[in-house]
mmCIF file of C-alpha atoms and ligand atoms in Angstrom:
data_model
loop_
_atom_site.group_PDB
_atom_site.id
_atom_site.type_symbol
_atom_site.label_atom_id
_atom_site.label_comp_id
_atom_site.label_asym_id
_atom_site.label_seq_id
_atom_site.Cartn_x
_atom_site.Cartn_y
_atom_site.Cartn_z
ATOM 1 C CA MET H 153 -89.242 101.785 97.014
ATOM 2 C CA GLU H 154 -88.571 102.395 93.319
ATOM 3 C CA PHE H 155 -91.351 102.240 90.763
ATOM 4 C CA THR H 156 -92.505 103.621 87.443
ATOM 5 C CA ALA H 157 -95.748 105.571 87.535
ATOM 6 C CA ASP H 158 -98.034 107.101 84.943
ATOM 7 C CA LEU H 159 -99.567 110.472 85.491
ATOM 8 C CA LYS H 160 -103.238 110.243 86.314
ATOM 9 C CA GLU H 161 -104.069 113.899 87.016
ATOM 10 C CA ILE H 162 -102.455 117.308 86.699
ATOM 11 C CA ILE H 163 -103.835 120.172 88.760
ATOM 12 C CA GLN H 164 -102.964 123.837 88.038
ATOM 13 C CA ARG H 165 -102.698 125.282 91.590
ATOM 14 C CA THR H 166 -101.595 128.867 90.806
ATOM 15 C CA HIS H 167 -100.226 130.745 87.802
ATOM 16 C CA ASP H 168 -96.828 128.986 88.249
ATOM 17 C CA VAL H 169 -97.489 125.897 90.376
ATOM 18 C CA LYS H 170 -98.838 122.524 89.290
ATOM 19 C CA SER H 171 -99.610 119.299 91.176
ATOM 20 C CA PHE H 172 -98.887 115.933 89.583
ATOM 21 C CA ARG H 173 -100.837 112.898 90.743
ATOM 22 C CA PHE H 174 -100.101 109.192 90.343
ATOM 23 C CA ASN H 175 -101.794 105.987 91.495
ATOM 24 C CA ARG H 176 -100.378 104.976 94.857
ATOM 25 C CA PRO H 177 -98.826 101.507 94.493
ATOM 26 C CA ILE H 178 -99.442 98.852 97.096
ATOM 27 C CA GLY H 179 -96.587 98.965 99.617
ATOM 28 C CA PHE H 180 -95.732 102.625 99.089
ATOM 29 C CA ASP H 181 -95.936 103.774 102.724
ATOM 30 C CA TYR H 182 -94.792 107.244 103.784
ATOM 31 C CA LYS H 183 -95.155 109.750 106.555
ATOM 32 C CA ALA H 184 -96.673 113.206 106.201
ATOM 33 C CA GLY H 185 -93.885 115.613 105.282
ATOM 34 C CA GLN H 186 -91.619 113.173 103.436
ATOM 35 C CA PHE H 187 -90.239 113.568 99.898
ATOM 36 C CA MET H 188 -89.436 111.325 96.929
ATOM 37 C CA PHE H 189 -87.129 111.577 93.931
ATOM 38 C CA VAL H 190 -88.785 111.977 90.515
ATOM 39 C CA THR H 191 -86.738 111.072 87.434
ATOM 40 C CA ILE H 192 -87.671 112.253 83.938
ATOM 41 C CA THR H 193 -85.836 112.622 80.640
ATOM 42 C CA VAL H 194 -84.590 116.131 80.060
ATOM 43 C CA LEU H 195 -82.788 116.945 76.798
ATOM 44 C CA GLY H 196 -81.940 113.261 76.324
ATOM 45 C CA GLU H 197 -80.649 112.663 79.883
ATOM 46 C CA ARG H 198 -82.325 111.116 82.914
ATOM 47 C CA VAL H 199 -82.583 113.820 85.601
ATOM 48 C CA ARG H 200 -83.650 113.152 89.193
ATOM 49 C CA LYS H 201 -84.937 115.783 91.620
ATOM 50 C CA PRO H 202 -86.494 115.632 95.094
ATOM 51 C CA PHE H 203 -90.127 116.683 95.707
ATOM 52 C CA THR H 204 -92.140 116.535 98.887
ATOM 53 C CA MET H 205 -95.439 114.654 98.721
ATOM 54 C CA SER H 206 -98.257 117.226 98.939
ATOM 55 C CA SER H 207 -100.648 114.353 99.437
ATOM 56 C CA SER H 208 -101.281 112.803 102.860
ATOM 57 C CA PRO H 209 -100.569 109.158 103.788
ATOM 58 C CA THR H 210 -104.326 108.980 104.567
ATOM 59 C CA GLU H 211 -105.062 109.409 100.838
ATOM 60 C CA LYS H 212 -104.873 105.770 99.764
ATOM 61 C CA ASP H 213 -105.592 106.035 96.050
ATOM 62 C CA HIS H 214 -102.999 108.574 94.943
ATOM 63 C CA ILE H 215 -99.669 110.259 95.663
ATOM 64 C CA GLU H 216 -99.046 113.812 94.581
ATOM 65 C CA PHE H 217 -96.171 116.227 94.363
ATOM 66 C CA THR H 218 -96.461 119.939 93.631
ATOM 67 C CA LYS H 219 -93.826 121.797 91.626
ATOM 68 C CA LYS H 220 -93.118 125.466 91.213
ATOM 69 C CA LEU H 221 -92.643 126.014 87.501
ATOM 70 C CA THR H 222 -89.348 127.832 87.191
ATOM 71 C CA GLY H 223 -88.929 127.997 83.405
ATOM 72 C CA HIS H 224 -85.808 125.811 83.624
ATOM 73 C CA ASP H 225 -85.299 122.631 81.609
ATOM 74 C CA TYR H 226 -86.574 120.004 84.067
ATOM 75 C CA SER H 227 -89.511 122.215 84.996
ATOM 76 C CA ASN H 228 -90.430 122.822 81.346
ATOM 77 C CA VAL H 229 -90.525 119.106 80.602
ATOM 78 C CA LEU H 230 -92.806 118.482 83.579
ATOM 79 C CA ASP H 231 -94.980 121.429 82.620
ATOM 80 C CA LYS H 232 -95.576 119.915 79.174
ATOM 81 C CA MET H 233 -96.453 116.457 80.525
ATOM 82 C CA VAL H 234 -99.925 115.073 79.974
ATOM 83 C CA VAL H 235 -102.037 112.375 81.640
ATOM 84 C CA GLY H 236 -100.530 108.961 80.802
ATOM 85 C CA ASP H 237 -96.895 110.195 80.669
ATOM 86 C CA ILE H 238 -94.440 108.170 82.738
ATOM 87 C CA VAL H 239 -91.934 109.065 85.478
ATOM 88 C CA ASP H 240 -89.672 107.060 87.781
ATOM 89 C CA ILE H 241 -90.198 107.490 91.516
ATOM 90 C CA ASP H 242 -87.915 106.587 94.398
ATOM 91 C CA GLY H 243 -88.958 107.173 98.011
ATOM 92 C CA PRO H 244 -89.926 107.974 100.614
ATOM 93 C CA TYR H 245 -87.124 109.942 102.244
ATOM 94 C CA GLY H 246 -86.789 112.687 104.839
ATOM 95 C CA SER H 247 -87.359 113.446 108.485
ATOM 96 C CA LEU H 248 -89.619 116.514 108.409
ATOM 97 C CA THR H 249 -92.383 114.218 109.504
ATOM 98 C CA PHE H 250 -95.383 114.314 111.777
ATOM 99 C CA GLU H 251 -97.250 111.214 113.002
ATOM 100 C CA GLY H 252 -99.178 112.704 115.937
ATOM 101 C CA GLU H 253 -96.280 112.723 118.386
ATOM 102 C CA TYR H 254 -96.571 116.392 119.474
ATOM 103 C CA ASP H 255 -99.602 118.173 120.978
ATOM 104 C CA LYS H 256 -98.848 121.552 119.379
ATOM 105 C CA ILE H 257 -97.049 122.170 116.103
ATOM 106 C CA ALA H 258 -96.156 125.405 114.294
ATOM 107 C CA LEU H 259 -95.676 125.060 110.506
ATOM 108 C CA LEU H 260 -93.731 127.979 109.071
ATOM 109 C CA SER H 261 -93.269 128.014 105.318
ATOM 110 C CA GLY H 262 -92.121 130.235 102.477
ATOM 111 C CA GLY H 263 -93.351 129.896 98.920
ATOM 112 C CA ILE H 264 -93.494 126.326 97.624
ATOM 113 C CA GLY H 265 -92.225 125.201 101.071
ATOM 114 C CA ILE H 266 -95.920 124.803 101.789
ATOM 115 C CA THR H 267 -95.842 121.237 100.326
ATOM 116 C CA PRO H 268 -94.867 119.258 103.489
ATOM 117 C CA MET H 269 -97.138 121.492 105.567
ATOM 118 C CA ILE H 270 -100.253 120.744 103.484
ATOM 119 C CA SER H 271 -99.469 117.036 103.781
ATOM 120 C CA ILE H 272 -99.169 117.329 107.596
ATOM 121 C CA CYS H 273 -102.354 119.425 107.805
ATOM 122 C CA LYS H 274 -104.386 116.983 105.713
ATOM 123 C CA TYR H 275 -102.984 114.098 107.781
ATOM 124 C CA CYS H 276 -104.085 115.767 111.066
ATOM 125 C CA ALA H 277 -107.575 116.398 109.656
ATOM 126 C CA ASP H 278 -108.044 112.941 108.093
ATOM 127 C CA ALA H 279 -106.654 111.098 111.122
ATOM 128 C CA GLY H 280 -108.942 113.133 113.412
ATOM 129 C CA LEU H 281 -106.046 114.239 115.609
ATOM 130 C CA ASP H 282 -106.648 116.959 118.163
ATOM 131 C CA THR H 283 -103.164 118.395 117.631
ATOM 132 C CA LYS H 284 -103.122 122.196 117.816
ATOM 133 C CA VAL H 285 -101.685 123.372 114.478
ATOM 134 C CA THR H 286 -100.670 126.954 113.675
ATOM 135 C CA MET H 287 -99.439 127.685 110.170
ATOM 136 C CA ILE H 288 -97.632 130.847 109.184
ATOM 137 C CA ILE H 289 -97.340 130.965 105.409
ATOM 138 C CA SER H 290 -95.225 133.566 103.672
ATOM 139 C CA ASN H 291 -95.588 134.490 100.018
ATOM 140 C CA LYS H 292 -94.891 137.501 97.868
ATOM 141 C CA GLU H 293 -98.336 138.212 96.395
ATOM 142 C CA HIS H 294 -101.878 136.909 96.831
ATOM 143 C CA GLN H 295 -101.727 135.067 93.521
ATOM 144 C CA ASP H 296 -98.733 133.054 94.856
ATOM 145 C CA ILE H 297 -100.674 131.370 97.714
ATOM 146 C CA VAL H 298 -100.751 127.634 96.941
ATOM 147 C CA PHE H 299 -103.547 125.496 98.469
ATOM 148 C CA GLY H 300 -105.296 128.667 99.749
ATOM 149 C CA ASP H 301 -108.841 127.332 99.216
ATOM 150 C CA GLU H 302 -107.942 123.912 100.719
ATOM 151 C CA LEU H 303 -106.484 125.589 103.800
ATOM 152 C CA ASP H 304 -109.547 127.897 104.191
ATOM 153 C CA LYS H 305 -111.830 124.874 104.085
ATOM 154 C CA MET H 306 -109.691 122.893 106.559
ATOM 155 C CA GLU H 307 -109.524 125.856 108.927
ATOM 156 C CA ARG H 308 -113.298 126.326 108.854
ATOM 157 C CA GLY H 309 -113.793 122.635 109.726
ATOM 158 C CA ASN H 310 -111.134 122.366 112.453
ATOM 159 C CA LYS H 311 -111.022 124.543 115.564
ATOM 160 C CA ASN H 312 -107.470 123.339 116.278
ATOM 161 C CA LEU H 313 -106.088 124.757 113.021
ATOM 162 C CA LYS H 314 -105.078 128.398 112.630
ATOM 163 C CA VAL H 315 -103.749 129.655 109.293
ATOM 164 C CA VAL H 316 -101.929 132.986 109.066
ATOM 165 C CA HIS H 317 -100.901 134.274 105.642
ATOM 166 C CA THR H 318 -98.343 136.990 105.269
ATOM 167 C CA LEU H 319 -97.632 138.697 101.941
ATOM 168 C CA THR H 320 -94.437 140.675 101.516
ATOM 169 C CA ARG H 321 -95.593 142.395 98.280
ATOM 170 C CA ALA H 322 -99.320 142.619 98.929
ATOM 171 C CA GLY H 323 -101.650 144.920 97.009
ATOM 172 C CA ASP H 324 -103.585 147.715 98.775
ATOM 173 C CA ASP H 325 -106.642 145.469 99.183
ATOM 174 C CA TRP H 326 -104.815 142.904 101.389
ATOM 175 C CA GLN H 327 -106.045 143.081 104.983
ATOM 176 C CA GLY H 328 -103.588 140.530 106.455
ATOM 177 C CA CYS H 329 -99.954 140.568 107.598
ATOM 178 C CA ARG H 330 -97.342 142.202 105.323
ATOM 179 C CA GLU H 331 -94.133 141.468 107.211
ATOM 180 C CA ARG H 332 -91.646 138.684 106.648
ATOM 181 C CA ILE H 333 -91.996 135.977 109.319
ATOM 182 C CA CYS H 334 -90.296 137.559 112.394
ATOM 183 C CA ASP H 335 -90.083 137.139 116.170
ATOM 184 C CA SER H 336 -92.915 139.567 116.956
ATOM 185 C CA MET H 337 -95.203 137.786 114.463
ATOM 186 C CA ILE H 338 -94.527 134.433 116.132
ATOM 187 C CA VAL H 339 -95.136 135.864 119.643
ATOM 188 C CA ARG H 340 -98.328 137.594 118.432
ATOM 189 C CA GLU H 341 -99.822 134.661 116.497
ATOM 190 C CA ILE H 342 -98.594 131.844 118.789
ATOM 191 C CA PRO H 343 -98.607 133.309 122.359
ATOM 192 C CA ASP H 344 -97.852 129.846 123.855
ATOM 193 C CA TYR H 345 -95.057 129.304 121.280
ATOM 194 C CA LYS H 346 -92.724 127.844 123.926
ATOM 195 C CA GLU H 347 -94.941 124.726 124.017
ATOM 196 C CA TYR H 348 -94.732 124.141 120.253
ATOM 197 C CA MET H 349 -92.687 121.900 117.993
ATOM 198 C CA PHE H 350 -91.590 124.023 115.003
ATOM 199 C CA TYR H 351 -91.484 122.810 111.393
ATOM 200 C CA LEU H 352 -89.711 125.018 108.860
ATOM 201 C CA CYS H 353 -89.685 124.663 105.075
ATOM 202 C CA GLY H 354 -88.692 126.995 102.266
ATOM 203 C CA PRO H 355 -85.693 128.362 100.407
ATOM 204 C CA PRO H 356 -82.329 128.153 102.256
ATOM 205 C CA VAL H 357 -82.145 131.871 102.999
ATOM 206 C CA MET H 358 -85.559 131.801 104.672
ATOM 207 C CA ILE H 359 -84.676 128.733 106.732
ATOM 208 C CA ASP H 360 -81.491 130.431 107.984
ATOM 209 C CA SER H 361 -83.483 133.471 108.975
ATOM 210 C CA MET H 362 -86.174 131.446 110.792
ATOM 211 C CA VAL H 363 -83.601 129.364 112.628
ATOM 212 C CA SER H 364 -82.010 132.518 114.067
ATOM 213 C CA ILE H 365 -85.410 133.980 114.941
ATOM 214 C CA LEU H 366 -86.319 130.821 116.885
ATOM 215 C CA ASP H 367 -82.907 130.914 118.485
ATOM 216 C CA SER H 368 -83.522 134.496 119.620
ATOM 217 C CA LEU H 369 -86.825 133.291 121.102
ATOM 218 C CA LYS H 370 -84.877 130.656 123.076
ATOM 219 C CA ILE H 371 -86.552 127.714 121.329
ATOM 220 C CA PRO H 372 -84.214 124.749 121.800
ATOM 221 C CA LYS H 373 -82.849 123.174 118.588
ATOM 222 C CA SER H 374 -84.511 119.945 119.627
ATOM 223 C CA ARG H 375 -87.900 121.602 119.043
ATOM 224 C CA VAL H 376 -87.122 122.648 115.470
ATOM 225 C CA LYS H 377 -87.354 120.474 112.350
ATOM 226 C CA GLN H 378 -86.372 121.913 109.011
ATOM 227 C CA GLU H 379 -86.220 121.144 105.305
ATOM 228 C CA SER H 380 -84.394 123.441 102.955
ATOM 229 C CA PHE H 381 -85.542 123.314 99.310
ATOM 230 C CA VAL H 382 -81.982 123.533 97.973
ATOM 231 C CA GLY H 383 -81.962 124.494 94.317
ATOM 232 C CA TYR H 384 -85.335 126.266 94.707
HETATM 233 C C1 FAD N 645 -85.991 117.605 100.143
HETATM 234 C C2 FAD N 645 -86.457 118.520 99.056
HETATM 235 C C3 FAD N 645 -87.807 118.615 98.728
HETATM 236 C C4 FAD N 645 -88.250 119.436 97.718
HETATM 237 N N1 FAD N 645 -89.621 119.554 97.450
HETATM 238 C C5 FAD N 645 -90.028 120.417 96.492
HETATM 239 C C6 FAD N 645 -91.433 120.565 96.231
HETATM 240 O O1 FAD N 645 -92.279 119.977 96.893
HETATM 241 N N2 FAD N 645 -91.780 121.422 95.229
HETATM 242 C C7 FAD N 645 -90.852 122.141 94.506
HETATM 243 O O2 FAD N 645 -91.275 122.877 93.622
HETATM 244 N N3 FAD N 645 -89.548 122.012 94.719
HETATM 245 C C8 FAD N 645 -89.116 121.169 95.705
HETATM 246 N N4 FAD N 645 -87.761 121.023 95.934
HETATM 247 C C9 FAD N 645 -86.827 121.718 95.029
HETATM 248 C C10 FAD N 645 -86.722 120.942 93.744
HETATM 249 O O3 FAD N 645 -86.082 119.686 93.974
HETATM 250 C C11 FAD N 645 -85.989 121.682 92.652
HETATM 251 O O4 FAD N 645 -84.688 122.011 93.081
HETATM 252 C C12 FAD N 645 -86.714 122.980 92.305
HETATM 253 O O5 FAD N 645 -88.053 122.681 91.993
HETATM 254 C C13 FAD N 645 -86.019 123.696 91.155
HETATM 255 O O6 FAD N 645 -85.862 122.804 90.089
HETATM 256 P P1 FAD N 645 -85.874 123.352 88.575
HETATM 257 O O7 FAD N 645 -85.399 122.243 87.745
HETATM 258 O O8 FAD N 645 -87.191 123.932 88.246
HETATM 259 O O9 FAD N 645 -84.870 124.550 88.578
HETATM 260 P P2 FAD N 645 -83.263 124.483 88.532
HETATM 261 O O10 FAD N 645 -82.837 124.473 87.130
HETATM 262 O O11 FAD N 645 -82.746 123.410 89.446
HETATM 263 O O12 FAD N 645 -82.954 125.888 89.148
HETATM 264 C C14 FAD N 645 -82.940 126.109 90.541
HETATM 265 C C15 FAD N 645 -82.305 127.475 90.821
HETATM 266 O O13 FAD N 645 -80.944 127.401 90.454
HETATM 267 C C16 FAD N 645 -80.608 128.559 89.740
HETATM 268 N N5 FAD N 645 -80.206 128.257 88.370
HETATM 269 C C17 FAD N 645 -80.488 127.146 87.667
HETATM 270 N N6 FAD N 645 -79.952 127.185 86.453
HETATM 271 C C18 FAD N 645 -79.273 128.344 86.386
HETATM 272 C C19 FAD N 645 -78.505 128.966 85.410
HETATM 273 N N7 FAD N 645 -78.301 128.398 84.185
HETATM 274 N N8 FAD N 645 -77.952 130.148 85.661
HETATM 275 C C20 FAD N 645 -78.158 130.738 86.845
HETATM 276 N N9 FAD N 645 -78.891 130.191 87.818
HETATM 277 C C21 FAD N 645 -79.442 129.037 87.604
HETATM 278 C C22 FAD N 645 -81.771 129.489 89.740
HETATM 279 O O14 FAD N 645 -81.656 130.395 90.837
HETATM 280 C C23 FAD N 645 -82.946 128.587 90.036
HETATM 281 O O15 FAD N 645 -83.953 129.232 90.730
HETATM 282 C C24 FAD N 645 -87.301 120.218 96.965
HETATM 283 C C25 FAD N 645 -85.942 120.122 97.275
HETATM 284 C C26 FAD N 645 -85.507 119.299 98.318
HETATM 285 C C27 FAD N 645 -84.037 119.236 98.622
#
């Protein structure tokens, strides 16, 4: 579906990540984990880029995407947008989706690759699913964790949700994991990992690394879904 939408809310998530919300038009149906193309005018030209919905299909009044602000041209135009500004949207697309079809899912993300995972998590909570969800979220520093408060709240209210943060450049005060996502972390945090469906999202280099880790753990390719944020 293609439509023009005006910005109804902008949420500063971290020092360099913002969410952009629009009214959800009637007929815009999507699955948790899908993405859409957002077209804006950048230096006089229409430029179109893909962004995953960080909202859940259960949120009827709005759709949202969440962008890491990179300092590049497209990003700078978005960063300067204000409520009432207009974008063109085309979607939904993508197959990194969850609709309740697996009993146990592991969501492994790096950086802004959290966006499909937060959509899936919200969907599970709102739809009252008893799916067992384990998230392993990798970032550099504490200040880079996007949706940290939302995830804390969801984890407190849902015994089936486990959230593990790992920070590769953590300060001395960080009590949690400090490694990159690796085989021993998966075995430790998800002892019954062989029963899980794995969802991977992040920069291409991270996806490659996680695919080979899962391969070394003898997880069949049919139990791995992935989205690479090319251009990230
Ligand atoms: C299916 C899908 C879903 C996505 N979902 C999201 C999402 O939810 N949130 C999100 O933030 N992003 C998402 N992305 C990525 C997004 O589409 C953009 O590619 C990303 O945000 C970077 O866009 P940009 O305009 O800020 O940077 P770009 O200008 O596209 O830069 C991207 C990278 O290219 C390199 N680069 C660019 N210009 C130069 C230059 N002049 N010289 C050297 N190197 C350069 C840099 O390494 C830079 O980091 C998704 C991508 C895909 C494919």
